[in-house]
PDB file of C-alpha atoms in Angstrom:
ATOM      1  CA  UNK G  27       0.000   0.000   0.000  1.00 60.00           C
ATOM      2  CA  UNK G  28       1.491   3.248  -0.854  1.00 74.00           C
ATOM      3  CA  UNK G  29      -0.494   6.001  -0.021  1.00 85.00           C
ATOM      4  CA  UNK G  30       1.218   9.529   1.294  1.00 91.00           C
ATOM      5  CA  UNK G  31      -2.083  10.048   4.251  1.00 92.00           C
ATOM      6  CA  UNK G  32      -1.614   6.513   5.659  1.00 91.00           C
ATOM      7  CA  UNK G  33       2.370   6.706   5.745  1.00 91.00           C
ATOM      8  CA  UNK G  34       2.217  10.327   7.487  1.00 92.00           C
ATOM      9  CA  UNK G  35      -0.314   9.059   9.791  1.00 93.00           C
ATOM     10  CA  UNK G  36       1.521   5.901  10.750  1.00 92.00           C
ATOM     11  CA  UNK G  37       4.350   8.434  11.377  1.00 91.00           C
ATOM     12  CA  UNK G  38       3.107  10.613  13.583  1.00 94.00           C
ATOM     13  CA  UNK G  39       0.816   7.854  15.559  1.00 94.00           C
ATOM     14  CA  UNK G  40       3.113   5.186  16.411  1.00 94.00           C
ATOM     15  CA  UNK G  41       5.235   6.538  18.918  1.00 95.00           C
ATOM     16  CA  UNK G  42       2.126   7.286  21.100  1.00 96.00           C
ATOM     17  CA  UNK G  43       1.190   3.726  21.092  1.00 94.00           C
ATOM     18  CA  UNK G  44       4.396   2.676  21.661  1.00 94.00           C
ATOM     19  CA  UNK G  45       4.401   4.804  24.783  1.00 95.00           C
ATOM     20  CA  UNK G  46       1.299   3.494  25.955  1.00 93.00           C
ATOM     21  CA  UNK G  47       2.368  -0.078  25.383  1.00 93.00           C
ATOM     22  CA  UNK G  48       5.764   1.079  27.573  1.00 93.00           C
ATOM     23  CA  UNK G  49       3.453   2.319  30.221  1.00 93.00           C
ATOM     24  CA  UNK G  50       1.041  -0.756  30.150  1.00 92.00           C
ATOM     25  CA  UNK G  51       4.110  -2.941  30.611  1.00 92.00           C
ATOM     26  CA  UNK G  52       5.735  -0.507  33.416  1.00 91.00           C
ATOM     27  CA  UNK G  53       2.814  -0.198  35.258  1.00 90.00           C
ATOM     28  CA  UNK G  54       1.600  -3.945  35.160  1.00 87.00           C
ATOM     29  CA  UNK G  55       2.228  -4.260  39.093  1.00 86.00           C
ATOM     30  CA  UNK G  56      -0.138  -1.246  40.628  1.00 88.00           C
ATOM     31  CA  UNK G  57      -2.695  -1.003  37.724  1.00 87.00           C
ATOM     32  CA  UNK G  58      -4.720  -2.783  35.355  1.00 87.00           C
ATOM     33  CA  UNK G  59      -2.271  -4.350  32.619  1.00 83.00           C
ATOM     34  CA  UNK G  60       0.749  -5.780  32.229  1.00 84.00           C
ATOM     35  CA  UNK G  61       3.033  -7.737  30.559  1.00 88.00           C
ATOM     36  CA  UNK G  62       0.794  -9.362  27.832  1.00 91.00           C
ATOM     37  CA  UNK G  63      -1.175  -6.729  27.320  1.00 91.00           C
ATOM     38  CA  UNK G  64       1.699  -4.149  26.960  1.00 92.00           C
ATOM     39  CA  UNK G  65       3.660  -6.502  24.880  1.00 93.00           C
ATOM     40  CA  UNK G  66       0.369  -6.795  22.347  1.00 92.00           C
ATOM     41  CA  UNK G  67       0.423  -3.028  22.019  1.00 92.00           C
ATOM     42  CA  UNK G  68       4.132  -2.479  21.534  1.00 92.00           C
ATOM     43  CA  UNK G  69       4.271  -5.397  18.811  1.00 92.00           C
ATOM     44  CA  UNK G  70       0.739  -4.082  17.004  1.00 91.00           C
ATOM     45  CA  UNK G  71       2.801  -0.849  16.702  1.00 92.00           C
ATOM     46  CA  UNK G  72       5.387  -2.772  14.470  1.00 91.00           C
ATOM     47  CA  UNK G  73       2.733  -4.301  12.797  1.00 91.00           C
ATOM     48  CA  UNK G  74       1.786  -0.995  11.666  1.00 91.00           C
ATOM     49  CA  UNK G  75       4.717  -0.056  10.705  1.00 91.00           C
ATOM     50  CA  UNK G  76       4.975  -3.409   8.436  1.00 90.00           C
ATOM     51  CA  UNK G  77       1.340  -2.998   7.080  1.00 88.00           C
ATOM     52  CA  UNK G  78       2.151   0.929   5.870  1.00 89.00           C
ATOM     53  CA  UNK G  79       5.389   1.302   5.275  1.00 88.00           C
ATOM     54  CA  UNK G  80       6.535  -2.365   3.806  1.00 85.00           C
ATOM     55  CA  UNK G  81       8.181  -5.441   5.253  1.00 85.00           C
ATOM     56  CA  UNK G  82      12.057  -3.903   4.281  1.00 85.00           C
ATOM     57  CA  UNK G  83      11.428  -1.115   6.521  1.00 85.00           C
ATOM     58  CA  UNK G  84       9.717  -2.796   9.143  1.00 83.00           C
ATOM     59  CA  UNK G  85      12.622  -5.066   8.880  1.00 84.00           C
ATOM     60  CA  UNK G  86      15.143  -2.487   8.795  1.00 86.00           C
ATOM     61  CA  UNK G  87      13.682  -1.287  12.494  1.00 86.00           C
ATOM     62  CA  UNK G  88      13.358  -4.834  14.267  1.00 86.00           C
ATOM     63  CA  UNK G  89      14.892  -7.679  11.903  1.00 88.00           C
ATOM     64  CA  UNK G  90      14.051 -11.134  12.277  1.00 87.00           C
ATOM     65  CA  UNK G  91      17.910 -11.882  13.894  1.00 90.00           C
ATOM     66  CA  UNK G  92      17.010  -9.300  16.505  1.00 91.00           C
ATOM     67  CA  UNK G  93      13.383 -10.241  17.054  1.00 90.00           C
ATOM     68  CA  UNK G  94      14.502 -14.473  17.417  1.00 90.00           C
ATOM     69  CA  UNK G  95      17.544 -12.601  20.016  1.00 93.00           C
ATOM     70  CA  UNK G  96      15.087 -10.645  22.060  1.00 92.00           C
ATOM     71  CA  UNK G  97      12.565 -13.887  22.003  1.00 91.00           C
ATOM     72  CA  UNK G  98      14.848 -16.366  23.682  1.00 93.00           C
ATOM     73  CA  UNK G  99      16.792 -13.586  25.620  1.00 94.00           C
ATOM     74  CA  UNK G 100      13.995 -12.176  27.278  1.00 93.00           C
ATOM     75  CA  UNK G 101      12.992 -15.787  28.579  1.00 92.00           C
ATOM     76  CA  UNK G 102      16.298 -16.875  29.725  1.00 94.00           C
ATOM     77  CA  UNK G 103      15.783 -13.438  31.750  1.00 93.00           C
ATOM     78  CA  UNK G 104      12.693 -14.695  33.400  1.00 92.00           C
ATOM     79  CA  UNK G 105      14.563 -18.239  34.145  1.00 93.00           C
ATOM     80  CA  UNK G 106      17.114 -16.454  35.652  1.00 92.00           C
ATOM     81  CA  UNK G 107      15.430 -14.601  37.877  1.00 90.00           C
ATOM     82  CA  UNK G 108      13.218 -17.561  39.226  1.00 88.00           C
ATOM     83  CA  UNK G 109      16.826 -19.181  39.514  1.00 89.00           C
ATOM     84  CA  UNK G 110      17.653 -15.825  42.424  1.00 87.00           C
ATOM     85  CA  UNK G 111      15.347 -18.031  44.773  1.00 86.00           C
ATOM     86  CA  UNK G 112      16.736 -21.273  44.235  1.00 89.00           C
ATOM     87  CA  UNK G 113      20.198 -20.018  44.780  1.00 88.00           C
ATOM     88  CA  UNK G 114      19.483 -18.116  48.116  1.00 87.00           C
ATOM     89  CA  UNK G 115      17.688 -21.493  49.329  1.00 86.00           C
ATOM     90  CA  UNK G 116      14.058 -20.560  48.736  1.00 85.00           C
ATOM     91  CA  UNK G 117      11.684 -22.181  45.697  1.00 87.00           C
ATOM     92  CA  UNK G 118      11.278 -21.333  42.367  1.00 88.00           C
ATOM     93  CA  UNK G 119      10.548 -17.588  41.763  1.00 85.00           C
ATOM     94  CA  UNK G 120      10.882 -16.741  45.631  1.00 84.00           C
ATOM     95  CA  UNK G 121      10.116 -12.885  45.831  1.00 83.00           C
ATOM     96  CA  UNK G 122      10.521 -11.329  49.461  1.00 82.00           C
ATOM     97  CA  UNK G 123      12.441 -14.612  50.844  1.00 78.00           C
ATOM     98  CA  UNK G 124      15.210 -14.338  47.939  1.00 76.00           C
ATOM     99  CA  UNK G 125      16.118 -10.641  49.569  1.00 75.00           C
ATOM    100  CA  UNK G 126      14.292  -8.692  46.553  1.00 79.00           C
ATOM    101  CA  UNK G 127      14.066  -4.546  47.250  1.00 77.00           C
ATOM    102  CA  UNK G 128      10.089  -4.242  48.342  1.00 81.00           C
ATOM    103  CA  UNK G 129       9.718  -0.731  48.322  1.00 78.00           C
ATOM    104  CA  UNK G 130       6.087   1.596  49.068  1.00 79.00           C
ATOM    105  CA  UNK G 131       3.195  -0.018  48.050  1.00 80.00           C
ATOM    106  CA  UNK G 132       2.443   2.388  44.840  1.00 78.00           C
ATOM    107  CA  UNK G 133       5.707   2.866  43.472  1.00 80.00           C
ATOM    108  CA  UNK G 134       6.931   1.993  40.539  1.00 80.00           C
ATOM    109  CA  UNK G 135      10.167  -0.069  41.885  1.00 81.00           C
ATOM    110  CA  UNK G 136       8.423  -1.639  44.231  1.00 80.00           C
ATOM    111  CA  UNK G 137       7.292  -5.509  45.119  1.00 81.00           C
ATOM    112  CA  UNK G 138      10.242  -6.972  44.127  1.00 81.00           C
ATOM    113  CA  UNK G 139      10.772  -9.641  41.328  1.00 85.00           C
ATOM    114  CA  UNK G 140       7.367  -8.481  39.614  1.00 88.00           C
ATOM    115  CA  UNK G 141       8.369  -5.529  37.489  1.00 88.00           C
ATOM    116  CA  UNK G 142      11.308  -7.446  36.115  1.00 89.00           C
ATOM    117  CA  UNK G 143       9.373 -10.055  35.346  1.00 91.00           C
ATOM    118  CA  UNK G 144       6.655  -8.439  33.685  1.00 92.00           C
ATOM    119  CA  UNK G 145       9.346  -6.317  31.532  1.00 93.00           C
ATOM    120  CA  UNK G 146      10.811  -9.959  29.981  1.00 93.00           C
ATOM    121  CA  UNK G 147       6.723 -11.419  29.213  1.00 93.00           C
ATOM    122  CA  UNK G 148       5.980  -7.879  27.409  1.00 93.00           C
ATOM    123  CA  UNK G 149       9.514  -8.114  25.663  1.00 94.00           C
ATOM    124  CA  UNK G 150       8.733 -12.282  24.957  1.00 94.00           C
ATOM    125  CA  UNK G 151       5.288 -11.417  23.658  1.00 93.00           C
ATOM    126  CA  UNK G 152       6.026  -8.102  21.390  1.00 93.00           C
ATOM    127  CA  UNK G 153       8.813 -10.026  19.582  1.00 93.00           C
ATOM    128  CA  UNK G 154       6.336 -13.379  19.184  1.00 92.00           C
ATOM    129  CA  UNK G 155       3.331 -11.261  17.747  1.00 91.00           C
ATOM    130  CA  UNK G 156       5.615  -9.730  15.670  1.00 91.00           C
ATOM    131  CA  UNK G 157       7.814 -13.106  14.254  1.00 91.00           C
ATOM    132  CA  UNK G 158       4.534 -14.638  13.481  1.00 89.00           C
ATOM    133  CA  UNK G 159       3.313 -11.851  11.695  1.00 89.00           C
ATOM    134  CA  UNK G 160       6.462 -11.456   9.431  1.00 89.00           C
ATOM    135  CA  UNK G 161       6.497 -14.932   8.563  1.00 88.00           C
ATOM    136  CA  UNK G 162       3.239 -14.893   7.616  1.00 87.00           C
ATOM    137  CA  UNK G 163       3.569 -12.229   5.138  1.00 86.00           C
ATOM    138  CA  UNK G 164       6.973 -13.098   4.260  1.00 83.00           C
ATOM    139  CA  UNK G 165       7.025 -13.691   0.410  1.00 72.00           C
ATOM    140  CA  UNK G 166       8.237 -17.742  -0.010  1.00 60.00           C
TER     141      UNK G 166
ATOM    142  CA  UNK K   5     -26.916   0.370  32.378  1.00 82.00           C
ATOM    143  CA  UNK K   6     -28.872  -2.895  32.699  1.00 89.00           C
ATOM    144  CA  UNK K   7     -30.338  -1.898  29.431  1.00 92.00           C
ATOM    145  CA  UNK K   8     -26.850  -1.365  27.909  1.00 91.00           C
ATOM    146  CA  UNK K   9     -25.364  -4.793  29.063  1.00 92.00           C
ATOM    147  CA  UNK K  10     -28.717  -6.564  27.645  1.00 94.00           C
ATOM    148  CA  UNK K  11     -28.154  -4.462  24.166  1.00 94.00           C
ATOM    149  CA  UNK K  12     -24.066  -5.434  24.561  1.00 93.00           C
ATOM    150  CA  UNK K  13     -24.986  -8.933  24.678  1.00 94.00           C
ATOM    151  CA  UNK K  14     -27.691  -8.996  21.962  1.00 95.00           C
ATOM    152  CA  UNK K  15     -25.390  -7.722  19.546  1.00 93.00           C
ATOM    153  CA  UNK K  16     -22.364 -10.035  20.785  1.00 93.00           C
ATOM    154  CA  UNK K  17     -25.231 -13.435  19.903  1.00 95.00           C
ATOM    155  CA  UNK K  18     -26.034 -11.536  16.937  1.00 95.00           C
ATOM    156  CA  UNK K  19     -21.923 -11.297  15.646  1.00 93.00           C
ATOM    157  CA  UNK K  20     -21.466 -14.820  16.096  1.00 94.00           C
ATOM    158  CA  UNK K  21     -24.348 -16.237  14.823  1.00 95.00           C
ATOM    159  CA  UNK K  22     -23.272 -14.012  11.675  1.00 94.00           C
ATOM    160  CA  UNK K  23     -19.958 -14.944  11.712  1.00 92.00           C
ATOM    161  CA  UNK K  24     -20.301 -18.715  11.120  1.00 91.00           C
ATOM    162  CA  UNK K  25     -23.317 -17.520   8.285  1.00 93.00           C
ATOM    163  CA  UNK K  26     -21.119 -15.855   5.826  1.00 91.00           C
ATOM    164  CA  UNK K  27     -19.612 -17.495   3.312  1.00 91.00           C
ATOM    165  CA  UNK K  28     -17.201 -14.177   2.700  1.00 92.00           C
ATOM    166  CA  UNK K  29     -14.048 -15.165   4.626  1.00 92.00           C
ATOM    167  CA  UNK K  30     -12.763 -11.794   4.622  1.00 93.00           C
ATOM    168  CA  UNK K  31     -16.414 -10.636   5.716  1.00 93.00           C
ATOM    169  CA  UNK K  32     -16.364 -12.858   8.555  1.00 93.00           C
ATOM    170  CA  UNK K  33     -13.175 -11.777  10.092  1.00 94.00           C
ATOM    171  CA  UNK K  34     -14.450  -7.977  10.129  1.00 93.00           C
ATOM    172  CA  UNK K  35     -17.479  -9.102  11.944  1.00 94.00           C
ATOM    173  CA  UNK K  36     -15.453 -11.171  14.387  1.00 93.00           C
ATOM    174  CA  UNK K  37     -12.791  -8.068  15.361  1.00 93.00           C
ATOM    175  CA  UNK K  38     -16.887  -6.227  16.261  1.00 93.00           C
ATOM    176  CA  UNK K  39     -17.100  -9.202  18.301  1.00 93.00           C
ATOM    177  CA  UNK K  40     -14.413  -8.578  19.857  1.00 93.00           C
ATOM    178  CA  UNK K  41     -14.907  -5.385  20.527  1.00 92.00           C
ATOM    179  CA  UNK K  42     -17.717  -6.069  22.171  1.00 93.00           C
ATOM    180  CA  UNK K  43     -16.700  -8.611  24.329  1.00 93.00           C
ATOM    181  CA  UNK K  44     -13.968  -5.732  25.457  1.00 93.00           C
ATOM    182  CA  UNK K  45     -16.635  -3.479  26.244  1.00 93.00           C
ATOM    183  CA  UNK K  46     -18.084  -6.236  28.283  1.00 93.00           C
ATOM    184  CA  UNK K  47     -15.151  -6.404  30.433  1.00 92.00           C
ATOM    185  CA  UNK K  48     -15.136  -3.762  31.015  1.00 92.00           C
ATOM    186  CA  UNK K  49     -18.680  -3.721  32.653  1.00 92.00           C
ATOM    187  CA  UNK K  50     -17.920  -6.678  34.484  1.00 92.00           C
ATOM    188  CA  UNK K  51     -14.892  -4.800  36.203  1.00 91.00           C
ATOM    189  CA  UNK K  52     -12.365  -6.335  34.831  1.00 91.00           C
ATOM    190  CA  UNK K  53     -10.257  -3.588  32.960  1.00 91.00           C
ATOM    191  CA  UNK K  54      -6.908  -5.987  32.466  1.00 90.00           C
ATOM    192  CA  UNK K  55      -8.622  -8.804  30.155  1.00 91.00           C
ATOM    193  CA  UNK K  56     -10.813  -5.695  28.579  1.00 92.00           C
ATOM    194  CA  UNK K  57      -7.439  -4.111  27.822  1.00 90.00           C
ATOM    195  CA  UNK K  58      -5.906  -7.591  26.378  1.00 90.00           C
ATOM    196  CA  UNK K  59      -9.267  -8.358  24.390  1.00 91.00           C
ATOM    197  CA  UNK K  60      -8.932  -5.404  22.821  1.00 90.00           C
ATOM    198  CA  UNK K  61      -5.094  -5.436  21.875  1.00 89.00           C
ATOM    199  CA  UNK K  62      -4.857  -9.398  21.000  1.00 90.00           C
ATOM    200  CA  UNK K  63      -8.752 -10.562  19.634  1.00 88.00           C
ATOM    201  CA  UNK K  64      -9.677  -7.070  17.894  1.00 87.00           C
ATOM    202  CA  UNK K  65      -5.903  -6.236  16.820  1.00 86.00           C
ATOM    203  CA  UNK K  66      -3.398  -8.598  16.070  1.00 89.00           C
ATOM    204  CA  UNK K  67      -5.565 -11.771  15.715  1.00 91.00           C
ATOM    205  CA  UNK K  68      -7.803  -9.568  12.548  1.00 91.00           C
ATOM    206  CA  UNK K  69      -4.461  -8.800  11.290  1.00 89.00           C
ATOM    207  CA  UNK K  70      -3.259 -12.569  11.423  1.00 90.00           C
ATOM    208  CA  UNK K  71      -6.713 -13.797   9.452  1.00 91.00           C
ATOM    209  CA  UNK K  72      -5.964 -11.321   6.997  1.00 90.00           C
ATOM    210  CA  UNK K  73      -2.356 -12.104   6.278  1.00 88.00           C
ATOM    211  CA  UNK K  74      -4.005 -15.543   5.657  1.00 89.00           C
ATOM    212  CA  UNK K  75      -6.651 -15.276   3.804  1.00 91.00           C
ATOM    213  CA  UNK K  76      -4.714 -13.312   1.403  1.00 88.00           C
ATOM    214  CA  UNK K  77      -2.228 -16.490   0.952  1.00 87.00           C
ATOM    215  CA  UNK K  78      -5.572 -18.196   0.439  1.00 89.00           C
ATOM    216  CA  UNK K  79      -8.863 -18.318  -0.890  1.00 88.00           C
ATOM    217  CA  UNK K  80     -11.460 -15.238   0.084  1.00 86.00           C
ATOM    218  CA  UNK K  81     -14.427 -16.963  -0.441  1.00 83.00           C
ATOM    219  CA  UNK K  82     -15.645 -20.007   1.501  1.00 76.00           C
TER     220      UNK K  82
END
C-alpha cells in the first residue's frame, strides 16, 4: 500500500502507542495491565509499521535476527530470575524470601521480582506477535 | 446500564451467529474483530479492565491482522 495520508499518519501515531504499550508494561504491578497486554500493544505498533510502510522497513527497524535474540533472551531473563530463589535457598521464583528490594506499596520499583518479570513477558510477547506476523507475510 | 449490558450482549449473539453464516471469509473476520470489541466493552462492565485491555489489543488487533495475512495467501471466499 502506498499512499502519502496513511504513511504520514503511521508516522506521527506510532510513537504514542508505543508509549502506551511502555506504560502498560511498566505499570503492570499497581494497575490494570501488564506484561501481555503491553507486549500486544508495543508489537501491534510494528505491525503498523509493516502494514504501511513495507516489510524492508519494518525489517530495517526490528529484523528477524534481533526479534529471534530478544525472544529467547527475554525468557532466559525470566529463568534467571526464578533461579535468584533457588540459589538463596528458597523455591522457584521466591520474591521477598530471595532478599528482593520491596519498596512503598504504589511505586513503581516496588514488590520486588514483579516488574522485572513483567518487563521480559511484554519483551517475549512483542517479539512473538511480531515473528509470526512477518512470517506470515513473508514472500516464499 | 442494565439496558446497555442486555443491548451489549444482543449484539455479541447476533456477531457470532453471523460470523459462522457468511460465506465471505474476509467478511467474517471484520465481523469477528466487532465481536471482539464487544466482548472488550463487556469487560469492562464486568470490572475487569486488564482482560478488557488484552481483548482489545490481542482478539480485535493482532488476531484480525493474522486472518488477513491468511486469507490473502488463500482463498477469500468459503
Amino acid at each position: 500500500m502506498d499512499d502519502l495520508i496513511v504513511r504520514k499518519v503511521t508516522k506521527w501515531i506510532v510513537p504514542f502507542i508505543q508509549v502506551y504499550g511502555i506504560f502498560i508494561v511498566l505499570h503492570g504491578h499497581i494497575s490494570p495491565g501488564g506484561g501481555f497486554s503491553g507486549g500486544a500493544v508495543l508489537g501491534s505498533s510494528i505491525i503498523l509499521i509493516t502494514l504501511s510502510l513495507g516489510l524492508e522497513k519494518a525489517s530495517g527497524i526490528l529484523s528477524h535476527r534481533t526479534s529471534s535474540l530478544l525472544e529467547s533472551g527475554s525468557i532466559i531473563w525470566y529463568v534467571l530470575i526464578g533461579f535468584a530463589g533457588i540459589v538463596t535457598g528458597n523455591n522457584f521464583l521466591t520474591n521477598r524470601g530471595a532478599g528482593f528490594h520491596m519498596g512503598e506499596v504504589g511505586d513503581i520499583i516496588s514488590s520486588g521480582t514483579i516488574p522485572l518479570i513483567t518487563v521480559a513477558i511484554g519483551i517475549k510477547v512483542a517479539s512473538t506477535v511480531i515473528t509470526l506476523f512477518h512470517i506470515i507475510i513473508e514472500e516464499d | 446500564m442494565q439496558i446497555f449490558n442486555v443491548i451489549l450482549i444482543i449484539f455479541l449473539i447476533a456477531c457470532a451467529i453471523a460470523v459462522e453464516r457468511t460465506k465471505d471469509l474476509l467478511a467474517a473476520v471484520i465481523i469477528f474483530a466487532s465481536y471482539s470489541f464487544f466482548m472488550a466493552l463487556l469487560w469492562l462492565l464486568l470490572r475487569a479492565p486488564d482482560i478488557a485491555l488484552t481483548e482489545a489489543a490481542i482478539g480485535a488487533g493482532v488476531t484480525t491482522i493474522l486472518f488477513v495475512g491468511v486469507i490473502s495467501k488463500t482463498r477469500r471466499m468459503e
